[in-house]
Amino acid sequence: MKFPISSFSSALTLYKILSFPHPISQKNTTKASQILDLPNYIAITPNHRHFTTFNYETLCNCDVDRYITCDVSLPIQTIKTSDCIFALLYDNKSVIFHQCNFRLLPELTKSNIFELSPASIILTNAKEVTLKCPNKTSTLPGCQFCIQNIPCSCTLQTSTITYHPRLVNCQEKLQEPSDIKDHLNLKKIAKSAKKDETIFQNLAEPLLDGQITLDSNWPDTNGYLAIASITIGGISFVVLDKMNTRGSRKKRKAATKTTTLEATTRQEETQPPIVPDPVPNHLSTLEGVAVMDPYISYYKSTR
């Protein structure tokens, strides 16, 4: 016998929201901006029409198994695209600008580390980074705001902070950090969420929980080479086809001429030879008869 444990027909999808200060891209400034007044968690219904918010305290009192079961009744709200949360999720820039609570921080001079997932962190104002692994110690270039993947069993250190290693669910290969300058589509990231793959360097991952990968950008260099090869092959095929067509036409014309000549020659061979008529009696007295053609005679009279 099954007993209902929720008024919803299926489980809600839970998202974790993280907000970080981002340095302002201006010279000779240490200020940063950050979006405030965001909930810690949101849960969305399967039909994407309603949602509810969670905080850390509420989620800590839930039972975590295959599903997260919470013995609490939370108010359900209707999803509006004008809300800051869903504007961030669907990458609606105009709504983000008008609805989200941006705040200017006076300075961001302190180096800091924020964990995005078990395999990646955000570094801020790190002039130099040391990565200590079991078999190797590396010095990585610093960055103002970047995402760094952490290999398994490796410790990351800045001048003031140490990030202790993870033994499971971590990145096996090292990728050097770099300042993030590209803006990425959050809608594509939402479709790629919850995949057990390597995290991709982007600013949208704080909105999602888990490792995220993005669809590869295409066409890349190999894509352009493939397009060029297909184009050249198509042009070559068309040229060869036209050359073959012209050659076939010439062969047909030559065969027609040969047949015509053979038919004409055979017809001439079958016709009997033409014998000129004898000179009439009344012209026999003429001298200097010259027969120039079987049908044309030229006579010169001596009279």
Coordinates of N, CA and C in Angstrom, one line a residue, residues 22-184:
H22 N 31.7 40.5 -7.9 CA 32.5 40.5 -9.1 C 33.2 41.9 -9.3
P23 N 34.5 41.8 -9.6 CA 35.3 43.1 -9.7 C 34.8 43.9 -10.9
I24 N 34.7 45.2 -10.7 CA 34.4 46.1 -11.8 C 35.6 46.2 -12.8
S25 N 35.3 46.0 -14.0 CA 36.4 46.0 -15.0 C 36.8 47.5 -15.4
Q26 N 37.4 48.2 -14.5 CA 37.9 49.5 -14.7 C 39.3 49.6 -14.1
K27 N 40.1 50.4 -14.8 CA 41.5 50.5 -14.3 C 41.5 51.3 -13.0
N28 N 42.5 51.0 -12.2 CA 42.8 51.7 -11.0 C 41.6 51.8 -10.1
T29 N 40.8 50.7 -10.0 CA 39.7 50.6 -9.0 C 39.7 49.2 -8.4
T30 N 39.3 49.2 -7.1 CA 39.2 47.9 -6.4 C 37.7 47.6 -6.0
K31 N 36.8 48.3 -6.6 CA 35.4 48.2 -6.3 C 34.8 46.9 -7.0
A32 N 33.7 46.4 -6.4 CA 33.1 45.2 -7.0 C 31.6 45.4 -6.8
S33 N 30.8 44.6 -7.6 CA 29.4 44.6 -7.6 C 28.9 43.2 -7.2
Q34 N 27.7 43.1 -6.6 CA 27.1 41.9 -6.2 C 25.6 42.0 -6.2
I35 N 24.9 40.9 -6.5 CA 23.5 40.8 -6.4 C 23.1 40.3 -5.1
L36 N 22.3 41.1 -4.4 CA 21.8 40.7 -3.0 C 20.4 40.3 -3.0
D37 N 19.9 39.9 -1.8 CA 18.5 39.6 -1.6 C 18.1 38.4 -2.4
L38 N 18.9 37.4 -2.6 CA 18.6 36.2 -3.3 C 18.4 35.1 -2.3
P39 N 17.4 34.2 -2.5 CA 17.2 33.0 -1.6 C 18.4 32.0 -1.7
N40 N 18.5 31.2 -0.7 CA 19.6 30.2 -0.8 C 19.3 29.1 -1.7
Y41 N 18.0 28.7 -1.7 CA 17.5 27.6 -2.6 C 16.1 27.9 -3.1
I42 N 15.9 27.4 -4.3 CA 14.5 27.4 -4.9 C 14.1 26.1 -5.4
A43 N 12.9 25.7 -5.2 CA 12.3 24.4 -5.7 C 11.3 24.7 -6.8
I44 N 11.4 24.1 -7.9 CA 10.4 24.4 -9.1 C 9.6 23.2 -9.4
T45 N 8.3 23.4 -9.6 CA 7.4 22.3 -10.0 C 7.8 21.8 -11.4
P46 N 7.4 20.5 -11.7 CA 7.8 19.9 -13.0 C 7.2 20.7 -14.2
N47 N 6.0 21.4 -14.0 CA 5.5 22.1 -15.1 C 6.0 23.5 -15.2
H48 N 7.0 23.9 -14.4 CA 7.6 25.2 -14.4 C 6.6 26.4 -14.2
R49 N 5.6 26.2 -13.4 CA 4.6 27.2 -13.2 C 4.7 27.8 -11.8
H50 N 5.2 27.0 -10.8 CA 5.2 27.4 -9.5 C 6.6 27.1 -8.9
F51 N 6.9 27.8 -7.8 CA 8.2 27.6 -7.1 C 8.0 28.0 -5.6
T52 N 9.0 27.5 -4.8 CA 9.1 27.9 -3.4 C 10.5 28.1 -3.1
T53 N 10.8 28.8 -2.0 CA 12.2 29.1 -1.6 C 12.5 28.4 -0.3
F54 N 13.8 28.1 -0.2 CA 14.3 27.4 1.0 C 15.5 28.3 1.5
N55 N 15.7 28.2 2.8 CA 17.0 28.7 3.4 C 17.8 27.5 4.0
Y56 N 18.9 27.8 4.5 CA 19.8 26.7 4.9 C 19.2 26.0 6.1
E57 N 18.6 26.7 7.0 CA 18.0 26.1 8.2 C 16.9 25.1 7.9
T58 N 16.0 25.5 6.9 CA 14.9 24.6 6.5 C 15.5 23.3 5.9
L59 N 16.5 23.5 5.0 CA 17.0 22.3 4.3 C 17.8 21.4 5.3
C60 N 18.4 22.0 6.3 CA 19.1 21.1 7.2 C 18.2 20.2 8.0
N61 N 16.9 20.6 8.2 CA 16.0 19.7 8.9 C 15.3 18.7 8.0
C62 N 15.7 18.6 6.8 CA 15.0 17.7 5.8 C 15.8 16.4 5.9
D63 N 15.1 15.3 5.5 CA 15.7 14.0 5.4 C 16.3 13.8 3.9
V64 N 17.5 13.5 3.8 CA 18.2 13.4 2.5 C 18.4 11.9 2.2
D65 N 17.8 11.4 1.2 CA 18.0 10.0 0.7 C 18.0 10.1 -0.8
R66 N 17.3 9.2 -1.5 CA 17.1 9.4 -2.9 C 16.4 10.7 -3.2
Y67 N 15.5 11.0 -2.4 CA 14.8 12.3 -2.5 C 15.0 13.1 -1.2
I68 N 15.0 14.4 -1.3 CA 15.0 15.2 -0.1 C 13.6 15.4 0.4
T69 N 13.3 14.9 1.6 CA 11.9 15.0 2.1 C 11.9 16.0 3.3
C70 N 11.1 17.0 3.2 CA 11.0 18.0 4.2 C 9.6 18.0 4.9
D71 N 9.7 17.9 6.2 CA 8.4 17.9 7.0 C 8.0 19.4 7.3
V72 N 7.7 20.1 6.3 CA 7.4 21.5 6.4 C 6.5 21.9 5.2
S73 N 5.6 22.8 5.5 CA 4.7 23.3 4.4 C 5.1 24.7 4.0
L74 N 5.5 24.9 2.8 CA 6.0 26.2 2.4 C 5.1 26.8 1.4
P75 N 5.0 28.1 1.4 CA 4.1 28.8 0.4 C 4.6 28.6 -1.0
I76 N 3.7 28.4 -1.9 CA 4.0 28.2 -3.3 C 3.7 29.5 -4.1
Q77 N 4.6 29.9 -4.9 CA 4.4 31.2 -5.6 C 4.4 30.9 -7.1
T78 N 3.7 31.8 -7.8 CA 3.6 31.6 -9.3 C 4.9 32.2 -9.9
I79 N 5.4 31.5 -10.9 CA 6.6 31.9 -11.6 C 6.3 33.1 -12.5
K80 N 7.0 34.1 -12.4 CA 6.9 35.3 -13.2 C 8.3 35.5 -13.9
T81 N 8.3 35.8 -15.2 CA 9.5 36.0 -15.8 C 10.1 37.4 -15.4
S82 N 9.4 38.2 -14.7 CA 9.9 39.5 -14.3 C 10.6 39.4 -13.0
D83 N 10.7 38.2 -12.3 CA 11.4 38.0 -11.1 C 12.9 37.9 -11.4
C84 N 13.7 38.4 -10.5 CA 15.1 38.4 -10.7 C 15.7 37.0 -10.8
I85 N 15.2 36.1 -10.0 CA 15.7 34.7 -9.9 C 15.6 34.1 -11.3
F86 N 14.4 34.2 -11.9 CA 14.2 33.5 -13.2 C 14.7 34.3 -14.4
A87 N 14.9 35.6 -14.2 CA 15.6 36.4 -15.2 C 17.1 35.9 -15.2
L88 N 17.7 35.6 -14.1 CA 19.0 35.1 -14.1 C 19.1 33.7 -14.7
L89 N 18.1 32.9 -14.4 CA 18.0 31.5 -14.9 C 17.9 31.4 -16.4
Y90 N 17.0 32.4 -17.0 CA 16.8 32.4 -18.4 C 17.5 33.5 -19.1
D91 N 18.5 34.1 -18.5 CA 19.4 35.0 -19.1 C 18.6 36.2 -19.8
N92 N 17.7 36.8 -19.0 CA 16.9 37.9 -19.5 C 17.6 39.2 -19.0
K93 N 18.5 39.8 -19.8 CA 19.4 40.8 -19.4 C 18.6 42.1 -18.9
S94 N 17.6 42.5 -19.7 CA 16.9 43.7 -19.3 C 16.2 43.5 -18.0
V95 N 15.6 42.4 -17.7 CA 14.9 42.2 -16.4 C 15.9 42.1 -15.3
I96 N 17.1 41.5 -15.6 CA 18.1 41.4 -14.5 C 18.5 42.8 -14.1
F97 N 18.7 43.7 -15.1 CA 19.1 45.1 -14.8 C 18.1 45.8 -14.0
H98 N 16.8 45.6 -14.3 CA 15.8 46.4 -13.6 C 15.3 45.8 -12.3
Q99 N 15.3 44.4 -12.2 CA 14.7 43.8 -11.1 C 15.7 43.3 -10.0
C100 N 16.9 43.0 -10.4 CA 17.8 42.4 -9.4 C 18.4 43.6 -8.6
N101 N 18.8 43.2 -7.3 CA 19.3 44.2 -6.4 C 20.8 44.3 -6.5
F102 N 21.3 45.1 -7.3 CA 22.8 45.2 -7.5 C 23.3 46.2 -6.4
R103 N 24.4 45.8 -5.8 CA 25.0 46.7 -4.8 C 26.5 46.8 -5.1
L104 N 27.0 48.1 -4.9 CA 28.4 48.3 -5.1 C 29.2 48.2 -3.8
L105 N 30.2 47.3 -3.9 CA 31.0 47.1 -2.7 C 32.2 48.1 -2.7
P106 N 32.5 48.6 -1.6 CA 33.6 49.7 -1.6 C 34.9 49.2 -2.1
E107 N 35.3 47.9 -1.8 CA 36.6 47.4 -2.3 C 36.6 45.9 -2.2
L108 N 37.4 45.4 -3.0 CA 37.6 43.9 -3.1 C 39.1 43.6 -3.2
T109 N 39.8 44.0 -2.1 CA 41.2 43.8 -2.1 C 41.6 42.5 -1.4
K110 N 40.7 41.9 -0.7 CA 41.0 40.7 0.0 C 40.9 39.5 -0.9
S111 N 41.9 38.6 -0.9 CA 41.9 37.4 -1.6 C 40.9 36.4 -1.0
N112 N 40.1 35.7 -1.8 CA 39.1 34.8 -1.2 C 38.9 33.6 -2.2
I113 N 38.3 32.6 -1.6 CA 38.0 31.4 -2.4 C 36.6 31.0 -2.1
F114 N 35.8 30.7 -3.1 CA 34.4 30.2 -3.0 C 34.3 28.9 -3.7
E115 N 33.7 27.9 -3.0 CA 33.5 26.6 -3.7 C 32.3 26.6 -4.5
L116 N 32.4 26.2 -5.8 CA 31.3 26.0 -6.7 C 30.8 24.6 -6.6
S117 N 31.7 23.7 -6.6 CA 31.4 22.3 -6.6 C 32.5 21.5 -6.0
P118 N 32.4 20.2 -5.8 CA 33.6 19.5 -5.3 C 34.8 19.5 -6.2
A119 N 34.6 20.0 -7.4 CA 35.8 20.0 -8.4 C 36.2 21.3 -8.8
S120 N 35.6 22.4 -8.3 CA 36.0 23.7 -8.8 C 35.7 24.8 -7.8
I121 N 36.5 25.9 -7.9 CA 36.3 27.0 -6.9 C 36.4 28.3 -7.7
I122 N 36.0 29.4 -7.1 CA 36.2 30.7 -7.6 C 37.3 31.4 -6.8
L123 N 38.3 32.0 -7.5 CA 39.3 32.8 -6.9 C 39.1 34.2 -7.2
T124 N 39.3 35.0 -6.1 CA 39.2 36.5 -6.3 C 40.5 37.1 -5.7
N125 N 41.0 38.1 -6.5 CA 42.2 38.8 -6.1 C 43.3 37.9 -5.6
A126 N 43.6 36.9 -6.4 CA 44.7 36.1 -6.1 C 45.9 36.4 -7.0
K127 N 47.0 37.0 -6.4 CA 48.1 37.4 -7.2 C 49.0 36.2 -7.6
E128 N 49.0 35.2 -6.7 CA 49.8 34.0 -7.0 C 49.1 32.8 -6.3
V129 N 49.1 31.6 -7.0 CA 48.4 30.5 -6.5 C 49.4 29.3 -6.6
T130 N 49.4 28.6 -5.5 CA 50.3 27.4 -5.4 C 49.4 26.1 -5.3
L131 N 49.6 25.2 -6.1 CA 48.9 23.9 -6.1 C 49.8 22.8 -5.7
K132 N 49.5 22.2 -4.6 CA 50.3 21.1 -4.1 C 49.6 19.8 -4.2
C133 N 50.2 19.0 -5.1 CA 49.6 17.6 -5.4 C 50.6 16.6 -4.8
P134 N 50.2 15.3 -4.7 CA 51.0 14.3 -4.1 C 52.4 14.2 -4.8
N135 N 52.4 14.3 -6.1 CA 53.6 14.1 -6.8 C 54.2 15.4 -7.5
K136 N 53.6 16.5 -7.3 CA 54.0 17.7 -7.9 C 53.5 18.9 -7.2
T137 N 54.3 20.0 -7.2 CA 53.9 21.3 -6.7 C 54.0 22.3 -7.8
S138 N 53.0 23.0 -8.2 CA 52.9 23.9 -9.3 C 52.6 25.3 -8.8
T139 N 53.2 26.3 -9.5 CA 52.8 27.7 -9.2 C 52.0 28.2 -10.4
L140 N 50.8 28.6 -10.1 CA 49.8 29.0 -11.2 C 49.7 30.5 -11.2
P141 N 49.5 31.1 -12.4 CA 49.3 32.6 -12.5 C 48.0 33.0 -11.7
G142 N 48.1 34.1 -11.1 CA 47.0 34.6 -10.3 C 45.9 35.3 -11.2
C143 N 44.8 35.7 -10.7 CA 43.7 36.3 -11.4 C 42.9 37.1 -10.5
Q144 N 42.1 38.0 -11.1 CA 41.2 38.9 -10.3 C 39.9 38.2 -10.0
F145 N 39.4 37.5 -11.0 CA 38.2 36.7 -10.8 C 38.2 35.6 -11.8
C146 N 38.3 34.3 -11.3 CA 38.4 33.2 -12.2 C 38.0 31.9 -11.5
I147 N 37.7 30.9 -12.3 CA 37.3 29.6 -11.9 C 38.5 28.6 -12.0
Q148 N 38.8 27.9 -11.0 CA 39.9 27.0 -11.0 C 39.4 25.6 -10.7
N149 N 39.8 24.6 -11.5 CA 39.5 23.2 -11.2 C 40.6 22.6 -10.4
I150 N 40.2 21.9 -9.4 CA 41.1 21.3 -8.4 C 41.2 19.8 -8.6
P151 N 42.4 19.3 -8.9 CA 42.6 17.9 -9.1 C 42.4 17.2 -7.8
C152 N 42.2 15.9 -7.9 CA 42.0 15.1 -6.6 C 43.3 15.1 -5.8
S153 N 43.1 15.2 -4.5 CA 44.2 15.1 -3.5 C 45.1 16.2 -3.6
C154 N 44.7 17.4 -4.1 CA 45.6 18.5 -4.2 C 45.1 19.7 -3.3
T155 N 46.1 20.4 -2.8 CA 45.8 21.5 -1.9 C 46.1 22.8 -2.7
L156 N 45.3 23.8 -2.6 CA 45.5 25.1 -3.2 C 45.7 26.2 -2.2
Q157 N 46.7 27.0 -2.4 CA 47.1 28.0 -1.4 C 47.3 29.3 -2.1
T158 N 46.8 30.4 -1.5 CA 47.2 31.8 -1.9 C 48.0 32.3 -0.8
S159 N 48.3 33.6 -0.8 CA 49.1 34.2 0.2 C 48.4 34.2 1.6
T160 N 47.1 34.1 1.6 CA 46.4 34.2 2.9 C 45.4 33.0 3.2
I161 N 45.1 32.2 2.1 CA 44.1 31.2 2.3 C 44.6 29.8 1.8
T162 N 44.1 28.8 2.4 CA 44.5 27.4 2.0 C 43.2 26.7 1.8
Y163 N 43.1 26.0 0.6 CA 41.9 25.2 0.3 C 42.3 23.7 0.4
H164 N 41.7 23.0 1.3 CA 42.2 21.6 1.5 C 41.6 20.7 0.5
P165 N 42.3 19.6 0.2 CA 42.0 18.7 -0.9 C 40.7 17.9 -0.6
R166 N 40.1 17.5 -1.7 CA 39.0 16.5 -1.7 C 39.6 15.2 -2.3
L167 N 39.0 14.1 -1.8 CA 39.5 12.8 -2.2 C 38.6 12.1 -3.2
V168 N 37.3 12.6 -3.3 CA 36.3 12.0 -4.2 C 35.6 13.1 -4.9
N169 N 35.0 12.8 -6.1 CA 34.2 13.8 -6.9 C 35.1 15.0 -7.2
C170 N 36.3 14.8 -7.6 CA 37.2 15.9 -7.9 C 37.7 15.8 -9.3
Q171 N 38.3 16.9 -9.7 CA 38.8 17.0 -11.1 C 40.2 16.2 -11.2
E172 N 40.3 15.4 -12.2 CA 41.5 14.6 -12.4 C 42.6 15.3 -13.1
K173 N 42.3 16.3 -14.0 CA 43.2 17.0 -14.8 C 43.2 18.5 -14.4
L174 N 44.4 19.1 -14.5 CA 44.6 20.5 -14.1 C 44.3 21.4 -15.2
Q175 N 43.6 22.5 -15.0 CA 43.3 23.5 -15.9 C 43.7 24.8 -15.3
E176 N 44.6 25.6 -16.0 CA 45.0 26.9 -15.4 C 43.9 27.9 -15.4
P177 N 43.8 28.7 -14.3 CA 42.8 29.7 -14.2 C 43.0 30.8 -15.2
S178 N 41.9 31.5 -15.5 CA 42.0 32.7 -16.3 C 40.9 33.6 -16.0
D179 N 41.1 34.9 -16.1 CA 40.0 35.9 -15.8 C 38.9 35.7 -16.8
I180 N 37.7 35.7 -16.3 CA 36.5 35.4 -17.1 C 36.0 36.7 -17.7
K181 N 35.9 36.7 -19.1 CA 35.4 37.9 -19.8 C 34.2 37.7 -20.6
D182 N 33.9 36.4 -20.9 CA 32.8 36.1 -21.8 C 31.5 36.0 -21.0
H183 N 30.4 36.4 -21.6 CA 29.1 36.3 -21.1 C 28.5 35.0 -21.7
L184 N 27.9 34.1 -20.9 CA 27.4 32.9 -21.3 C 25.9 32.8 -21.2

